PDB file of C-alpha atoms in Angstrom:
ATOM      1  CA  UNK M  18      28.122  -1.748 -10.622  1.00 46.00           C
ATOM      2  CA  UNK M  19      25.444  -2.238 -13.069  1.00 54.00           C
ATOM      3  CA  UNK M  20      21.848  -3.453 -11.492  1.00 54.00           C
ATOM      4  CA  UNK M  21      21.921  -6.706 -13.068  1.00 63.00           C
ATOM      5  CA  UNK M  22      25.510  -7.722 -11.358  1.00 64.00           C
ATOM      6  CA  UNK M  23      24.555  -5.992  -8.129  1.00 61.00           C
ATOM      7  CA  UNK M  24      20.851  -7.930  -8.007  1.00 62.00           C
ATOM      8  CA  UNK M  25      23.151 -10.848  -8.607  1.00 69.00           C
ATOM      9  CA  UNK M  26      25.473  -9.693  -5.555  1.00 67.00           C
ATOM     10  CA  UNK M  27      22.852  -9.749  -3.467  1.00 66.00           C
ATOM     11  CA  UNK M  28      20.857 -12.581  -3.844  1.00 73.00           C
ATOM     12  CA  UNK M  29      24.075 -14.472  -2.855  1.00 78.00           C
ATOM     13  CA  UNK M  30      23.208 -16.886   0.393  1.00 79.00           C
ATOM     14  CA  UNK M  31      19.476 -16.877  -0.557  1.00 88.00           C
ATOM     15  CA  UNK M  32      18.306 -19.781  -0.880  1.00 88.00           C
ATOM     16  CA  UNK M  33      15.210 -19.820  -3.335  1.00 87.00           C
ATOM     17  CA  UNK M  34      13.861 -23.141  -2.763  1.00 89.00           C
ATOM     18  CA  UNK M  35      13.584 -22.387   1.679  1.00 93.00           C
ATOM     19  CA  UNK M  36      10.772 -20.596   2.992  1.00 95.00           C
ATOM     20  CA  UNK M  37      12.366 -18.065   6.240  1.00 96.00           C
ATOM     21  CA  UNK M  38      10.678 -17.017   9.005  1.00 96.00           C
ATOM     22  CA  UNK M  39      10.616 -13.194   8.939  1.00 96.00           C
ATOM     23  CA  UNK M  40      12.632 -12.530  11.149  1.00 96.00           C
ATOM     24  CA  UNK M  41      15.199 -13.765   9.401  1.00 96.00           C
ATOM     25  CA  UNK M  42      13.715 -12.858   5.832  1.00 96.00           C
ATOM     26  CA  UNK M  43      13.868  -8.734   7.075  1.00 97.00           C
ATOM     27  CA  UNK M  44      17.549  -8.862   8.149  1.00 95.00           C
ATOM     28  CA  UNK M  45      18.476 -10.159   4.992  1.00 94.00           C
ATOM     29  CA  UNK M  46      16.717  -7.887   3.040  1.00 95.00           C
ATOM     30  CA  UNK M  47      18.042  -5.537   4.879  1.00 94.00           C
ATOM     31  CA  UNK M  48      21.637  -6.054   4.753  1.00 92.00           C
ATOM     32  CA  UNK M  49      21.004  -6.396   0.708  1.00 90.00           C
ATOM     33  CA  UNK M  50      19.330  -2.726   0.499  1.00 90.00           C
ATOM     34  CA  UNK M  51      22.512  -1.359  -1.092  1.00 85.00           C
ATOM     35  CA  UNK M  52      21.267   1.795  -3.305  1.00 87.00           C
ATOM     36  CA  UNK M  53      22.321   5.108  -2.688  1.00 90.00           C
ATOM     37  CA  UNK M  54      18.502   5.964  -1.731  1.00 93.00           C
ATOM     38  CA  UNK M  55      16.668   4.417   1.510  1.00 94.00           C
ATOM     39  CA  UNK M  56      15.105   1.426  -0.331  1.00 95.00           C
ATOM     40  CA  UNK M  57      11.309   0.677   0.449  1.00 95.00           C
ATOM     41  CA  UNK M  58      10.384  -2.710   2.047  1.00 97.00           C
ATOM     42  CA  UNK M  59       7.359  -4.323   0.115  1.00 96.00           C
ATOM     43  CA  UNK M  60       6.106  -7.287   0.946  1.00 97.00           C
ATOM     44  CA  UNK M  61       4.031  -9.490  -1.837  1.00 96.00           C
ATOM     45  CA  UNK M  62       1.549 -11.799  -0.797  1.00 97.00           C
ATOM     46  CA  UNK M  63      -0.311 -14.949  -3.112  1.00 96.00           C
ATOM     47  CA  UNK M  64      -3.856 -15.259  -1.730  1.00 96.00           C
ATOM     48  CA  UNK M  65      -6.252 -18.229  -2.376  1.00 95.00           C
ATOM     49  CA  UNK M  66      -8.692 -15.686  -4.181  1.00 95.00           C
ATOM     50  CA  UNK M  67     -10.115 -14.824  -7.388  1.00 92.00           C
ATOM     51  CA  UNK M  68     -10.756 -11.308  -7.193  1.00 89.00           C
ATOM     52  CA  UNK M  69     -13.364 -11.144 -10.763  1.00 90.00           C
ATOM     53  CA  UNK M  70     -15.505 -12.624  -8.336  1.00 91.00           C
ATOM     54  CA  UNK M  71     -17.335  -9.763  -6.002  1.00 88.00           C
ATOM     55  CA  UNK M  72     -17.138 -12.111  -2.875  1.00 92.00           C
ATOM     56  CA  UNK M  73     -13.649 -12.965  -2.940  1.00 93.00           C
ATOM     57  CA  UNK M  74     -12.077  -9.063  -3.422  1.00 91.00           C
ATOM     58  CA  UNK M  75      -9.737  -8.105  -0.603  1.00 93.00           C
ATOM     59  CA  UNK M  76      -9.375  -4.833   0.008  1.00 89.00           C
ATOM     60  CA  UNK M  77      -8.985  -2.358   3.325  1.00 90.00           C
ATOM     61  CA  UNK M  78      -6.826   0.352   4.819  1.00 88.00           C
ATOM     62  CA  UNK M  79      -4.167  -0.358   8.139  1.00 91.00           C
ATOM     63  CA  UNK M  80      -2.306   2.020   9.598  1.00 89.00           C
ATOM     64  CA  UNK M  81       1.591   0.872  10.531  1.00 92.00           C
ATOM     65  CA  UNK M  82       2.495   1.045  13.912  1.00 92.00           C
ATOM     66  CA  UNK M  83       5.336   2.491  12.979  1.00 93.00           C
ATOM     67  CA  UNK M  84       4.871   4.650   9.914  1.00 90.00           C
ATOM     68  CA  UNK M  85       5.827   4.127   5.669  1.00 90.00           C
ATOM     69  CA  UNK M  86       8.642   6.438   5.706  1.00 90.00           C
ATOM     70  CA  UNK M  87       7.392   7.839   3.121  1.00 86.00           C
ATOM     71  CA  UNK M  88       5.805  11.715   2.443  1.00 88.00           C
ATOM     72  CA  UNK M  89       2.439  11.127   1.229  1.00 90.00           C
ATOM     73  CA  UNK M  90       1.144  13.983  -0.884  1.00 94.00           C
ATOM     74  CA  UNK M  91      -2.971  14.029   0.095  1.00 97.00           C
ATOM     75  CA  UNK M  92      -5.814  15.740  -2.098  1.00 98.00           C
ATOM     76  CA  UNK M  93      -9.212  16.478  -0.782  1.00 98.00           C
ATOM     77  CA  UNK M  94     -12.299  17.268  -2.398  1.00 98.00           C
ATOM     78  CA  UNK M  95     -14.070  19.406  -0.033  1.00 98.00           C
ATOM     79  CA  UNK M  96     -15.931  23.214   0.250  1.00 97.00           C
ATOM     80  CA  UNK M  97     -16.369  25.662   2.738  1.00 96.00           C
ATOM     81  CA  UNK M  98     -15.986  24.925   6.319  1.00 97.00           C
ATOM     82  CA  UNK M  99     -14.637  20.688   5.537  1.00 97.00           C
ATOM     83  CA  UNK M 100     -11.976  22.688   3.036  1.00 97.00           C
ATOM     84  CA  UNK M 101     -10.588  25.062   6.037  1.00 97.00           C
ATOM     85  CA  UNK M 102     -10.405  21.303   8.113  1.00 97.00           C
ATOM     86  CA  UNK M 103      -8.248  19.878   5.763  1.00 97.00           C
ATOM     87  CA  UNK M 104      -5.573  22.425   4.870  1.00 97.00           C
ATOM     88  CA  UNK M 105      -5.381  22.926   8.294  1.00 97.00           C
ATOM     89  CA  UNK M 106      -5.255  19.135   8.746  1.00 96.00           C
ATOM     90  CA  UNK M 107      -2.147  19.160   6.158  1.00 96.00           C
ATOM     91  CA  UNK M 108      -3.532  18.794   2.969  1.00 97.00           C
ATOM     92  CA  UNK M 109      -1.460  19.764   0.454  1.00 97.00           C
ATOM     93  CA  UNK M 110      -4.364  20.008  -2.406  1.00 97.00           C
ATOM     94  CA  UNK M 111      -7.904  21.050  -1.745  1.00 98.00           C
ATOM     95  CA  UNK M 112     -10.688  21.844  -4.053  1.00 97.00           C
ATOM     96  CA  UNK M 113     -13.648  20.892  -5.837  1.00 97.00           C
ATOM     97  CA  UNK M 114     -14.477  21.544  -9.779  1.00 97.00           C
ATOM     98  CA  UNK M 115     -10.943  23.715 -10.250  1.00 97.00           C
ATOM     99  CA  UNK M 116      -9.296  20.306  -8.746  1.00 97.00           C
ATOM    100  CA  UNK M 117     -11.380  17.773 -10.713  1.00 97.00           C
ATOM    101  CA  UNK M 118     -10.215  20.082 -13.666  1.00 96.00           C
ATOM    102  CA  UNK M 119      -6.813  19.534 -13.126  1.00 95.00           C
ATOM    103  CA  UNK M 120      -7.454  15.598 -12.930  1.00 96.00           C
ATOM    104  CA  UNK M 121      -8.792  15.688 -15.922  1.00 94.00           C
ATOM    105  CA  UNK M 122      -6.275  17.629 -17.908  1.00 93.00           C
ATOM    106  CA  UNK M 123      -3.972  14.915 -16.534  1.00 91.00           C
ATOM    107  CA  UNK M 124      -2.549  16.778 -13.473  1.00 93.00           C
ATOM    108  CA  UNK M 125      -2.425  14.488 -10.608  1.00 95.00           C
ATOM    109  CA  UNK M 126       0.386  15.032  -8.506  1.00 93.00           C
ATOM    110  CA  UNK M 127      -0.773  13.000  -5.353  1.00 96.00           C
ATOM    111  CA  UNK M 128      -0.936   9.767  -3.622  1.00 92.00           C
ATOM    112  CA  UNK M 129      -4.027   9.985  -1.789  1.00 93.00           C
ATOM    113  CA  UNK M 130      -7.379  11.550  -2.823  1.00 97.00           C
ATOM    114  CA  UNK M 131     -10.124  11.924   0.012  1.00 97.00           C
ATOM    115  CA  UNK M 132     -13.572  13.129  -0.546  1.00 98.00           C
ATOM    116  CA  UNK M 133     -16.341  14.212   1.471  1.00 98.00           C
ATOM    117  CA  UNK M 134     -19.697  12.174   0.784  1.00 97.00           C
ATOM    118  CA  UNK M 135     -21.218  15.534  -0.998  1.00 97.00           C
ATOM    119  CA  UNK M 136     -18.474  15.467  -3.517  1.00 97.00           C
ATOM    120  CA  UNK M 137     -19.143  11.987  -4.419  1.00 97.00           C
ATOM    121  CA  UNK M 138     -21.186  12.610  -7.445  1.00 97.00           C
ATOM    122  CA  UNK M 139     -18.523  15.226  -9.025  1.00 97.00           C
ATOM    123  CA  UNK M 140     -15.211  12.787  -7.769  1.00 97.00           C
ATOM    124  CA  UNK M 141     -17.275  10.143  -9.423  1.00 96.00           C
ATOM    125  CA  UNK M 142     -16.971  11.440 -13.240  1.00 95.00           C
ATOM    126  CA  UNK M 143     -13.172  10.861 -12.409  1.00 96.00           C
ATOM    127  CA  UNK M 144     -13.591   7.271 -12.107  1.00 94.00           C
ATOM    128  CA  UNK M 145     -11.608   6.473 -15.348  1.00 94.00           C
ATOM    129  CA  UNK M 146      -8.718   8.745 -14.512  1.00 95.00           C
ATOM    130  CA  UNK M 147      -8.626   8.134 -10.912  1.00 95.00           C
ATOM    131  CA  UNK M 148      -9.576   4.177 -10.723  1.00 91.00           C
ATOM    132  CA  UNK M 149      -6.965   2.334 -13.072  1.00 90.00           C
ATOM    133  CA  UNK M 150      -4.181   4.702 -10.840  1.00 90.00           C
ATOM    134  CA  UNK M 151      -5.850   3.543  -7.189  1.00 87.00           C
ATOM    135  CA  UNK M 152      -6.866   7.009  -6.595  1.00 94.00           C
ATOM    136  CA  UNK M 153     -10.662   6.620  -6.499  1.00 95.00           C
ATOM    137  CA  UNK M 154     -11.963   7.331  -3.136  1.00 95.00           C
ATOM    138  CA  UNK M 155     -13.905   4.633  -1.426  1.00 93.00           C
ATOM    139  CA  UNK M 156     -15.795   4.605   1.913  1.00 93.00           C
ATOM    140  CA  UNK M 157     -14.668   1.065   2.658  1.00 86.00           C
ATOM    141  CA  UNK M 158     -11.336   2.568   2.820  1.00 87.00           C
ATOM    142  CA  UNK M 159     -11.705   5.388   5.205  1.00 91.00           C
ATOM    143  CA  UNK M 160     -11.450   7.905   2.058  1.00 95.00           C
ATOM    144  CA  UNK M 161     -14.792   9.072   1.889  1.00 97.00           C
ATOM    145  CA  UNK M 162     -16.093  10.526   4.943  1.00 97.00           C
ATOM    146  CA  UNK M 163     -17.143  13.447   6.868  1.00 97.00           C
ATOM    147  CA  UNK M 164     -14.219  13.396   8.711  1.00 97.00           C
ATOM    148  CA  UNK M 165     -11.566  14.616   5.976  1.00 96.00           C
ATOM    149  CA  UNK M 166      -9.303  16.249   9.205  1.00 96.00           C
ATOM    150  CA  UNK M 167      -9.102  12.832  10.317  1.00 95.00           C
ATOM    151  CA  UNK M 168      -8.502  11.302   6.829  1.00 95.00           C
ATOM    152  CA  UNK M 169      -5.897  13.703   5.954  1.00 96.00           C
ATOM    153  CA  UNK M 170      -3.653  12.917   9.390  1.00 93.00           C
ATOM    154  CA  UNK M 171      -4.166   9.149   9.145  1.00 90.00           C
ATOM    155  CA  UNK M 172      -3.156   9.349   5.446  1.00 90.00           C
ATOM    156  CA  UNK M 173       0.077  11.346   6.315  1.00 90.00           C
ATOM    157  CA  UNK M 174       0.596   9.043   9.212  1.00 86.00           C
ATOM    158  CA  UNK M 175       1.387   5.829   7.903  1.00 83.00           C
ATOM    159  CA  UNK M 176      -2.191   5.017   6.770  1.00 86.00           C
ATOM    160  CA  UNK M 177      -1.816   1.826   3.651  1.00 89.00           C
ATOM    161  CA  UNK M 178      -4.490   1.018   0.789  1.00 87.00           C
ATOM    162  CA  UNK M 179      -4.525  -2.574  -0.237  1.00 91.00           C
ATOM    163  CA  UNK M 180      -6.204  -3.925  -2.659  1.00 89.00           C
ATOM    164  CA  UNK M 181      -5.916  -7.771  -4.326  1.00 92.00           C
ATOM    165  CA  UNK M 182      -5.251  -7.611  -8.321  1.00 90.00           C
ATOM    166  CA  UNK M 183      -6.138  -9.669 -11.027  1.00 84.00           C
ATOM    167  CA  UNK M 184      -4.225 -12.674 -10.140  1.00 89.00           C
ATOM    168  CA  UNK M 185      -4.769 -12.856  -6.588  1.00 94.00           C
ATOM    169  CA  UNK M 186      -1.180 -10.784  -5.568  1.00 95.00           C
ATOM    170  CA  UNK M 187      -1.351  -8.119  -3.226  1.00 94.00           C
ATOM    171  CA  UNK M 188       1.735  -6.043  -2.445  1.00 92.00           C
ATOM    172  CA  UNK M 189       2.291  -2.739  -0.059  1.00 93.00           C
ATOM    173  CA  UNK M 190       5.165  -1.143   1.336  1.00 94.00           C
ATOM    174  CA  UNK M 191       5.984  -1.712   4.604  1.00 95.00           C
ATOM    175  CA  UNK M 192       8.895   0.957   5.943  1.00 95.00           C
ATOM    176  CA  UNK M 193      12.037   1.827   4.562  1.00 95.00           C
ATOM    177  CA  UNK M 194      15.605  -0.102   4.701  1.00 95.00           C
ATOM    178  CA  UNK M 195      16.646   2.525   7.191  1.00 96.00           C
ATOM    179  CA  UNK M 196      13.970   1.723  10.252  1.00 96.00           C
ATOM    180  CA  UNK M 197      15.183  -1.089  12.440  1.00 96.00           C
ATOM    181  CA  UNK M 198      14.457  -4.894  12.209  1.00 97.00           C
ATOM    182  CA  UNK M 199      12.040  -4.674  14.797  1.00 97.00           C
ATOM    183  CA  UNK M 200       9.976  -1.784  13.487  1.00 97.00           C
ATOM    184  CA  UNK M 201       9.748  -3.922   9.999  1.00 97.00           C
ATOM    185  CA  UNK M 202       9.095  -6.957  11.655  1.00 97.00           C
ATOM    186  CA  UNK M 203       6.185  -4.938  13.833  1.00 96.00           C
ATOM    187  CA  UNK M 204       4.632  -3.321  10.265  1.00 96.00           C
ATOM    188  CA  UNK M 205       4.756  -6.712   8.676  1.00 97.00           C
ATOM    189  CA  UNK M 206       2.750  -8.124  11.277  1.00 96.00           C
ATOM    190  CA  UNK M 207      -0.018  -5.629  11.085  1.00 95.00           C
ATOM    191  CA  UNK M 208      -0.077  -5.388   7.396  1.00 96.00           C
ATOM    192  CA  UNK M 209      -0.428  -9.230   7.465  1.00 96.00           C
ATOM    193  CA  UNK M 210      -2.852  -9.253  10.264  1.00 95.00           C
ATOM    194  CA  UNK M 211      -5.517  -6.707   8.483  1.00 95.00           C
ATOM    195  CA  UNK M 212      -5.161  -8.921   4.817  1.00 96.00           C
ATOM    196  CA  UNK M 213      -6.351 -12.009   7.300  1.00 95.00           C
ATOM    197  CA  UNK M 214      -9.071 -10.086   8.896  1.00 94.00           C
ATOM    198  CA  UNK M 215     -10.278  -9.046   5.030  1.00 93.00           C
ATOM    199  CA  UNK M 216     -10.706 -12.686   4.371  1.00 94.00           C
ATOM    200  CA  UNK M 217     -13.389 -12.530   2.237  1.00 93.00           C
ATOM    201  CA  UNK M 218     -16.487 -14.920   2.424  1.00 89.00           C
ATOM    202  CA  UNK M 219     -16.156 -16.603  -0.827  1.00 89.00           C
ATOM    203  CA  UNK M 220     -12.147 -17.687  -0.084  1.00 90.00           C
ATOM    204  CA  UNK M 221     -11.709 -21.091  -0.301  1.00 88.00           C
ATOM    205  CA  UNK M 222      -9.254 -23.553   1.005  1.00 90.00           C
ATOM    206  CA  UNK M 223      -5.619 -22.025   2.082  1.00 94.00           C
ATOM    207  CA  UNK M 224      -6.167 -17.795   2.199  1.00 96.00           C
ATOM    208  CA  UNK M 225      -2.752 -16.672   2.596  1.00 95.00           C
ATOM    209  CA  UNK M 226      -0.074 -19.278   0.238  1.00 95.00           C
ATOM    210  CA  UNK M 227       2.363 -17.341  -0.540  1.00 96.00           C
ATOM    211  CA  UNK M 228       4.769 -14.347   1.190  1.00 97.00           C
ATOM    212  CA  UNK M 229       8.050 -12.753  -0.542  1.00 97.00           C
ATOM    213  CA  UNK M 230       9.689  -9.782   0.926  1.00 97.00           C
ATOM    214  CA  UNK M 231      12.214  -7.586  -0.848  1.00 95.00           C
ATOM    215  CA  UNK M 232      13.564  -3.919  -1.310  1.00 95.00           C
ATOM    216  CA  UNK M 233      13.236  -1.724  -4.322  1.00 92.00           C
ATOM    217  CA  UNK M 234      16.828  -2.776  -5.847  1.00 91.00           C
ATOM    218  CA  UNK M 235      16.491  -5.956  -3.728  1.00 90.00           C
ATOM    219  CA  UNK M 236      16.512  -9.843  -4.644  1.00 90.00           C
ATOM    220  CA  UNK M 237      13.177 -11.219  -3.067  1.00 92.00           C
ATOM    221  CA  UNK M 238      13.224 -13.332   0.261  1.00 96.00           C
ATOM    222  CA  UNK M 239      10.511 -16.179   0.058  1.00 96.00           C
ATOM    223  CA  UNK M 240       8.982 -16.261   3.831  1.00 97.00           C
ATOM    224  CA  UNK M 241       7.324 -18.890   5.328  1.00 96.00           C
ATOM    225  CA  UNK M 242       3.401 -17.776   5.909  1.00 95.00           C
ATOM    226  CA  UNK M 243       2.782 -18.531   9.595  1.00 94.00           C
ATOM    227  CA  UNK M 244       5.433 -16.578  10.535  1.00 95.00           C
ATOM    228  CA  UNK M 245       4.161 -12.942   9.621  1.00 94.00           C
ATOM    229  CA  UNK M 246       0.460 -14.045  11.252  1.00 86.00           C
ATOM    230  CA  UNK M 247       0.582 -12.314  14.949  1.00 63.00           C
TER     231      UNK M 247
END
């Protein structure tokens, strides 16, 4: 079936116009996640915030109770002694000017780059390669630090970056079609919970307005807000 007759398929008995509660928006999705691959569940969110404005960005880290499903590939930059703790941590790239080199011949075969605070000034020449991807690391994040051991494990463990974009959308995903209803429903709520507790201090008026979940190949399921806040 082609993808534009089986994104038709399944947005059958959606109504576009309701808002559902989540509960009810995650079993749909879930009985829609056809594809011959175990779809990712993302969940969009509209905030009330203009993020060109430095006291209305919303950004932070949360780690899912119950895991992405997905293998995250982590790069450190780290020497010495903080090197040994992150290989042995499971990194699967570690280095310092040999991997900036690589970055910047336009190798970058990761999803998550942490740095110890030392390597700061050599990660930051990278800031054009590594910032338009999402790559940079940041300390208000958890992915610059001392503790790269602890980065690396949170990272692999279900650790997820989110940061607001241009037109005040933030999206993440949240599991994978194949984890149960209830381990969803448990992600969304702590994803949702840490974008309320990033409110920034220059949000005005309604913070959260919008909430759409969907799978990769999925139609999107318009949710009704209070219902992902814990």
């Amino acid at each position: 079936m082609a993808a534009g007759k089986r994104l038709k398929s399944a947005a059958e008995g959606i109504d576009r116009k309701k808002l559902y509660g989540i509960d009810e928006a995650v079993k749909m999705v879930k009985e829609r996640a056809g594809a011959k691959f175990d779809e990712t569940v993302e969940i969009a969110m509209n905030l009330g915030v203009d993020p060109r404005h430095a006291d209305q960005m919303v950004r932070g880290v949360i780690n899912l109770p119950n895991g992405t499903g997905k293998t995250v590939r982590v790069a450190v930059f780290a020497k010495d002694a903080k090197a040994d703790e992150a290989r042995a941590a499971g990194a699967d790239i570690v280095g310092a000017d040999d991997l900036a080199e690589q970055i910047q011949n336009g190798k970058i075969d990761f999803d998550r780059c942490i740095a110890t605070p030392d390597m700061m000034p050599l990660v930051g020449r990278l800031g054009k390669v590594l910032g338009p991807r999402n790559l940079m690391p940041n300390p208000k994040v958890g992915t610059v630090t001392p503790d790269v051991a602890g980065a690396v494990k949170a990272a692999k463990g279900g650790a997820v970056e989110f940061r607001v974009e241009k037109a005040g959308i933030l999206h993440a995903g949240v599991g994978k079609a194949s984890f149960t209803e209830a381990a969803i429903l448990e992600n969304i709520k702590a994803f949702a919970d840490a974008v309320s507790k990033a409110k920034p201090a220059g949000a005005k008026g309604t913070y959260i307005k919008r909430v759409a979940v969907s799978s990769t190949m999925g139609p999107g399921v318009h949710v009704d807000p209070s219902s992902v806040l814990q």
